[in-house]
Coordinates of C-alpha atoms in Angstrom, one line a residue:
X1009 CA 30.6 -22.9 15.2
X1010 CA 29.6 -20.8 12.7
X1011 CA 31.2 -21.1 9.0
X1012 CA 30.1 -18.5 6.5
X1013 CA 29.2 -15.0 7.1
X1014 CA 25.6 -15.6 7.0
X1015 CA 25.6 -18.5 10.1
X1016 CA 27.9 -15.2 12.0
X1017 CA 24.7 -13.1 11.7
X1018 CA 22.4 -16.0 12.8
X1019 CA 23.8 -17.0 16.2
X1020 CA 24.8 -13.0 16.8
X1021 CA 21.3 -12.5 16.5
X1022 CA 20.2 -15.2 18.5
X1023 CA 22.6 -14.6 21.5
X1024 CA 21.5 -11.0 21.2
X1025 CA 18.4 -12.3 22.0
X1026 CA 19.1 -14.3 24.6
X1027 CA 21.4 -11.8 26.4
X1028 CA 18.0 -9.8 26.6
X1029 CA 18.8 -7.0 24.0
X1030 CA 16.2 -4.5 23.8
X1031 CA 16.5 -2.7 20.4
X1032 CA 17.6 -4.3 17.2
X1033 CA 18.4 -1.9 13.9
X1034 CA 17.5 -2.8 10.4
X1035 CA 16.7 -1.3 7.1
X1036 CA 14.0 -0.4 5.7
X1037 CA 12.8 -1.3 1.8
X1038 CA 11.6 2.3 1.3
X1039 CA 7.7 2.1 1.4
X1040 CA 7.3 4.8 3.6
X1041 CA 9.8 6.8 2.0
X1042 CA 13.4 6.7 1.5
X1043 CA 15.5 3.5 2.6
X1044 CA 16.7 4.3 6.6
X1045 CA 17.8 2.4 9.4
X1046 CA 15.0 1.9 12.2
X1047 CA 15.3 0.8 15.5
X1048 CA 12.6 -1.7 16.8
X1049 CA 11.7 -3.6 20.1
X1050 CA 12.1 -6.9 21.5
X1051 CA 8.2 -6.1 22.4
X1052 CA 7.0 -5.2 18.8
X1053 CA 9.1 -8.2 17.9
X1054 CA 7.9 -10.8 20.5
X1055 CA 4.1 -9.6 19.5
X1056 CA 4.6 -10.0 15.9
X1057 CA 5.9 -13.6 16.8
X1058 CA 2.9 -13.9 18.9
X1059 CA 0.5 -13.1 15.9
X1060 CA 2.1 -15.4 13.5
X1061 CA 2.3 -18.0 16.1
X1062 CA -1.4 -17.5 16.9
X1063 CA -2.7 -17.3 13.3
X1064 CA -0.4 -20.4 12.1
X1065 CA -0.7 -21.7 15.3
X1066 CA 2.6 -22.7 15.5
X1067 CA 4.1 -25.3 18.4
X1068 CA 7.0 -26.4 20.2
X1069 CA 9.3 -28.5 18.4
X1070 CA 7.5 -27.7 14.6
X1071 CA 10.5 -26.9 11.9
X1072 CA 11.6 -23.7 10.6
X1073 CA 13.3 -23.3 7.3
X1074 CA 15.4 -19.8 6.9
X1075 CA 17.3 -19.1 3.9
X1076 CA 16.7 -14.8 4.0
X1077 CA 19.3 -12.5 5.5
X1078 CA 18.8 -11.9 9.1
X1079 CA 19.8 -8.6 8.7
X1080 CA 16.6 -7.7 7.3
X1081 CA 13.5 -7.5 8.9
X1082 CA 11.9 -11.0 7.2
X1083 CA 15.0 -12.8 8.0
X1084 CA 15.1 -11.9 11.6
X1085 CA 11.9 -12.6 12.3
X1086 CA 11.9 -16.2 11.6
X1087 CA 14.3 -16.0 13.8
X1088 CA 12.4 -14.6 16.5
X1089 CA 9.4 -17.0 16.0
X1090 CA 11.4 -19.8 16.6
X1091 CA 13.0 -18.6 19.7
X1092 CA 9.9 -17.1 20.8
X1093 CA 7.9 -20.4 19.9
X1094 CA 10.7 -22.8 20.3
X1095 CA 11.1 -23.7 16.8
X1096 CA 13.5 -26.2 15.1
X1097 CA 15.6 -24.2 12.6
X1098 CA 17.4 -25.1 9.6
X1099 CA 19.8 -22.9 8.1
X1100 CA 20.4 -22.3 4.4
X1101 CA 22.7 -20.2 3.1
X1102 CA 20.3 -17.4 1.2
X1103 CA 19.9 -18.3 -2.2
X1104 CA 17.4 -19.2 -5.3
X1105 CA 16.4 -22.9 -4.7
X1106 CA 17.1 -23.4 -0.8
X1107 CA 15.0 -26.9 -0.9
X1108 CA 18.2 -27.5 -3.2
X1109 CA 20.8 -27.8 -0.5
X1110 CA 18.7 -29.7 2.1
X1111 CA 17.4 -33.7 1.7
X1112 CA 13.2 -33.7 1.5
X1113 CA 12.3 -33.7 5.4
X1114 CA 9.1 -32.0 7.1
X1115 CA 9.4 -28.3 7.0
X1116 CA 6.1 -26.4 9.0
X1117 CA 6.9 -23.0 8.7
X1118 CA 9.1 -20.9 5.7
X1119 CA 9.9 -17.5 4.3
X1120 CA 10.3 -16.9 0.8
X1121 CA 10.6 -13.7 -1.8
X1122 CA 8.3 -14.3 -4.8
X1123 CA 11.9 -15.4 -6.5
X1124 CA 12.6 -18.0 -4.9
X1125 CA 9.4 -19.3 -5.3
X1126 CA 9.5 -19.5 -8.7
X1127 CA 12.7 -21.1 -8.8
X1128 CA 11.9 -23.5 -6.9
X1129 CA 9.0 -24.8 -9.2
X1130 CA 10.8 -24.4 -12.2
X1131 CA 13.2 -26.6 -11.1
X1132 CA 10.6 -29.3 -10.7
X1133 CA 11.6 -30.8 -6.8
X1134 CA 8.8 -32.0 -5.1
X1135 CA 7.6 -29.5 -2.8
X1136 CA 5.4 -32.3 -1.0
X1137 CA 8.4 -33.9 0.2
X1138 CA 9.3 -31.1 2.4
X1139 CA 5.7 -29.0 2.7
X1140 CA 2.9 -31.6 3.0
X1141 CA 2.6 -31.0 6.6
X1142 CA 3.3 -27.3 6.8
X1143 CA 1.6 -24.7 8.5
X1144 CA 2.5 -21.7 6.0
X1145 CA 4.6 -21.3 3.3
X1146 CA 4.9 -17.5 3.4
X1147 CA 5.3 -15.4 0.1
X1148 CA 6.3 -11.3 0.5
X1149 CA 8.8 -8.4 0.0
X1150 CA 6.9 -8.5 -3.6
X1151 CA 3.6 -9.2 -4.7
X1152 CA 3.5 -12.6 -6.3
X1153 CA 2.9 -13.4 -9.6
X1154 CA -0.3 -14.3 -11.2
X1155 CA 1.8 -17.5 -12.5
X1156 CA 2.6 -18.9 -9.2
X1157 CA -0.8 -18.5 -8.1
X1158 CA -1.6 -22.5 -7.9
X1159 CA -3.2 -24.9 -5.6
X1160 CA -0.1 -26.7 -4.1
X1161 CA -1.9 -28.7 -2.1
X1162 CA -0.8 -27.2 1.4
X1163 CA -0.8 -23.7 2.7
X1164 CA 0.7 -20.9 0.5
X1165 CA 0.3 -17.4 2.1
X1166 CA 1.1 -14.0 -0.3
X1167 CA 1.8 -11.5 2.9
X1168 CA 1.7 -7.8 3.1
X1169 CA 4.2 -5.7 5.3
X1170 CA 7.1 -4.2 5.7
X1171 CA 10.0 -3.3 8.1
X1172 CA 8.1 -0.6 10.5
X1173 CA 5.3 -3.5 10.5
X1174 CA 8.0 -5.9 11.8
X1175 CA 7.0 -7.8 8.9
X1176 CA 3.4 -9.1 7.6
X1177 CA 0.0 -7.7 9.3
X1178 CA -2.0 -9.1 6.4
X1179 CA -2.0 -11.9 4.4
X1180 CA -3.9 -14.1 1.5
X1181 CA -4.4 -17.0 0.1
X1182 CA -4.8 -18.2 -4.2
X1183 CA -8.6 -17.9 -4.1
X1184 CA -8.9 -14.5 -2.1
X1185 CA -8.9 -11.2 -4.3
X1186 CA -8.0 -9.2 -1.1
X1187 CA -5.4 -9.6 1.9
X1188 CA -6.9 -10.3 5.5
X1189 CA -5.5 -8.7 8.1
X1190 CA -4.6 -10.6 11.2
X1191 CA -6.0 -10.1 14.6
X1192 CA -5.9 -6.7 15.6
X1193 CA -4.4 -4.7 13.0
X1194 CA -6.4 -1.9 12.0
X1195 CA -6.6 -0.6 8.4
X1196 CA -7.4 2.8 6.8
X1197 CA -6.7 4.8 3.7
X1198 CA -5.4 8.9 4.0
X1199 CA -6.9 11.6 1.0
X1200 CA -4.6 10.0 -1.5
X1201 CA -5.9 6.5 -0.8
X1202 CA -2.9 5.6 0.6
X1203 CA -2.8 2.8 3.1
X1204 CA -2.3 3.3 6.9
X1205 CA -1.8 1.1 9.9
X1206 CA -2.2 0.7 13.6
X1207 CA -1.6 -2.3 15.3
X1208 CA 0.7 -3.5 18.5
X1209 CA 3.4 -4.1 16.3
X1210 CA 3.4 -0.4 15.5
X1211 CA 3.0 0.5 19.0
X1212 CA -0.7 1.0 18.4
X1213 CA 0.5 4.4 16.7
X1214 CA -1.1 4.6 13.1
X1215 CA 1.8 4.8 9.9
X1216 CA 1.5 5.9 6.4
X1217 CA 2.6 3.6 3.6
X1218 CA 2.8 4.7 0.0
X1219 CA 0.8 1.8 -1.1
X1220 CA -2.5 3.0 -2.9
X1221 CA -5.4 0.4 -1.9

């Protein structure tokens, strides 16, 4: 049964799902122009579930941690990858140091903002006791910090996307200057050296970002 608010959004999401919804509406952070709603897929959203899945390599029965509005597009989509991928799930109600409302137990897949992040290491818990056998702790919806930029001793991912992208298409790691894109997504810049992007997740149709690379 769910308690707060942001439980309600979790299991109306998931039974959306599972009732076989088509289209799902969300908003977008403005970095293809001005803040809108936009309608996407179940397919974009299964394939971009697919290509984490594939990249992490993500299997049945591994645990994901959300504590990000599922109303939003990073939210949702751990969300999808653990339906699609058959994910444990703990919830935590969105907030600064999630790891603080949960005991230390094995956690193999998370989303973060940069914010959290931070918090979390300045409040000292051992991240070891719920990361050391995680596929990817995932970093976006800002670019991260040279501070936080550490060696943590499992996989820490800083990931590039956005809301038409149905999330991240590119990611990188401490050591790497540049973000690699996954599998597929192709990559070009228009006469103002503005990024674009074609992948499946944009239905192979090629966007224009704002984002100068």
């Amino acid at each position: 049964v769910a308690e707060t608010e942001f439980e309600q959004q979790v299991f109306a999401f998931c039974e959306s799902w599972k009732a076989g919804q088509t289209e799902f509406t969300f908003h977008t952070s403005g970095s293809t122009g001005e803040p809108k709603p936009i309608v996407i897929t179940r397919e974009r959203l299964y394939l971009s579930a697919q290509l984490t899945g594939d990249w992490l390599k993500l299997a049945k029965g591994d645990v994901a941690l959300l504590s990000l509005p599922p109303t939003y597009i990073a939210g949702a989509m751990v969300l999808v990858r653990a339906l699609v991928h058959d994910l444990a799930l703990i919830l935590v109600e969105p907030c600064q140091n999630p790891l603080d409302q949960i005991p230390p137990t094995d956690i193999h897949l998370a989303s973060f903002v940069p914010t959290q992040w931070a918090t979390m290491l300045e409040s000292e818990v051992q991240l070891n006791t719920y990361f050391q056998r995680a596929k990817g702790v995932l970093l976006g919806g800002a670019s991260v910090p040279k501070k936080l930029r550490n060696d943590y001793g499992f996989p820490v991912y800083e990931t590039y996307g956005m809301t038409e992208t149905v999330s991240h298409i590119a990611f990188r790691t401490w050591n790497q200057t540049y973000f690699q894109t996954l599998p597929g997504v192709q990559i070009a810049q228009n006469d103002e050296h503005c990024l674009l992007i074609c992948a499946a997740v944009t239905e192979n149709k090629w966007i224009e970002t704002r984002d100068v690379v």
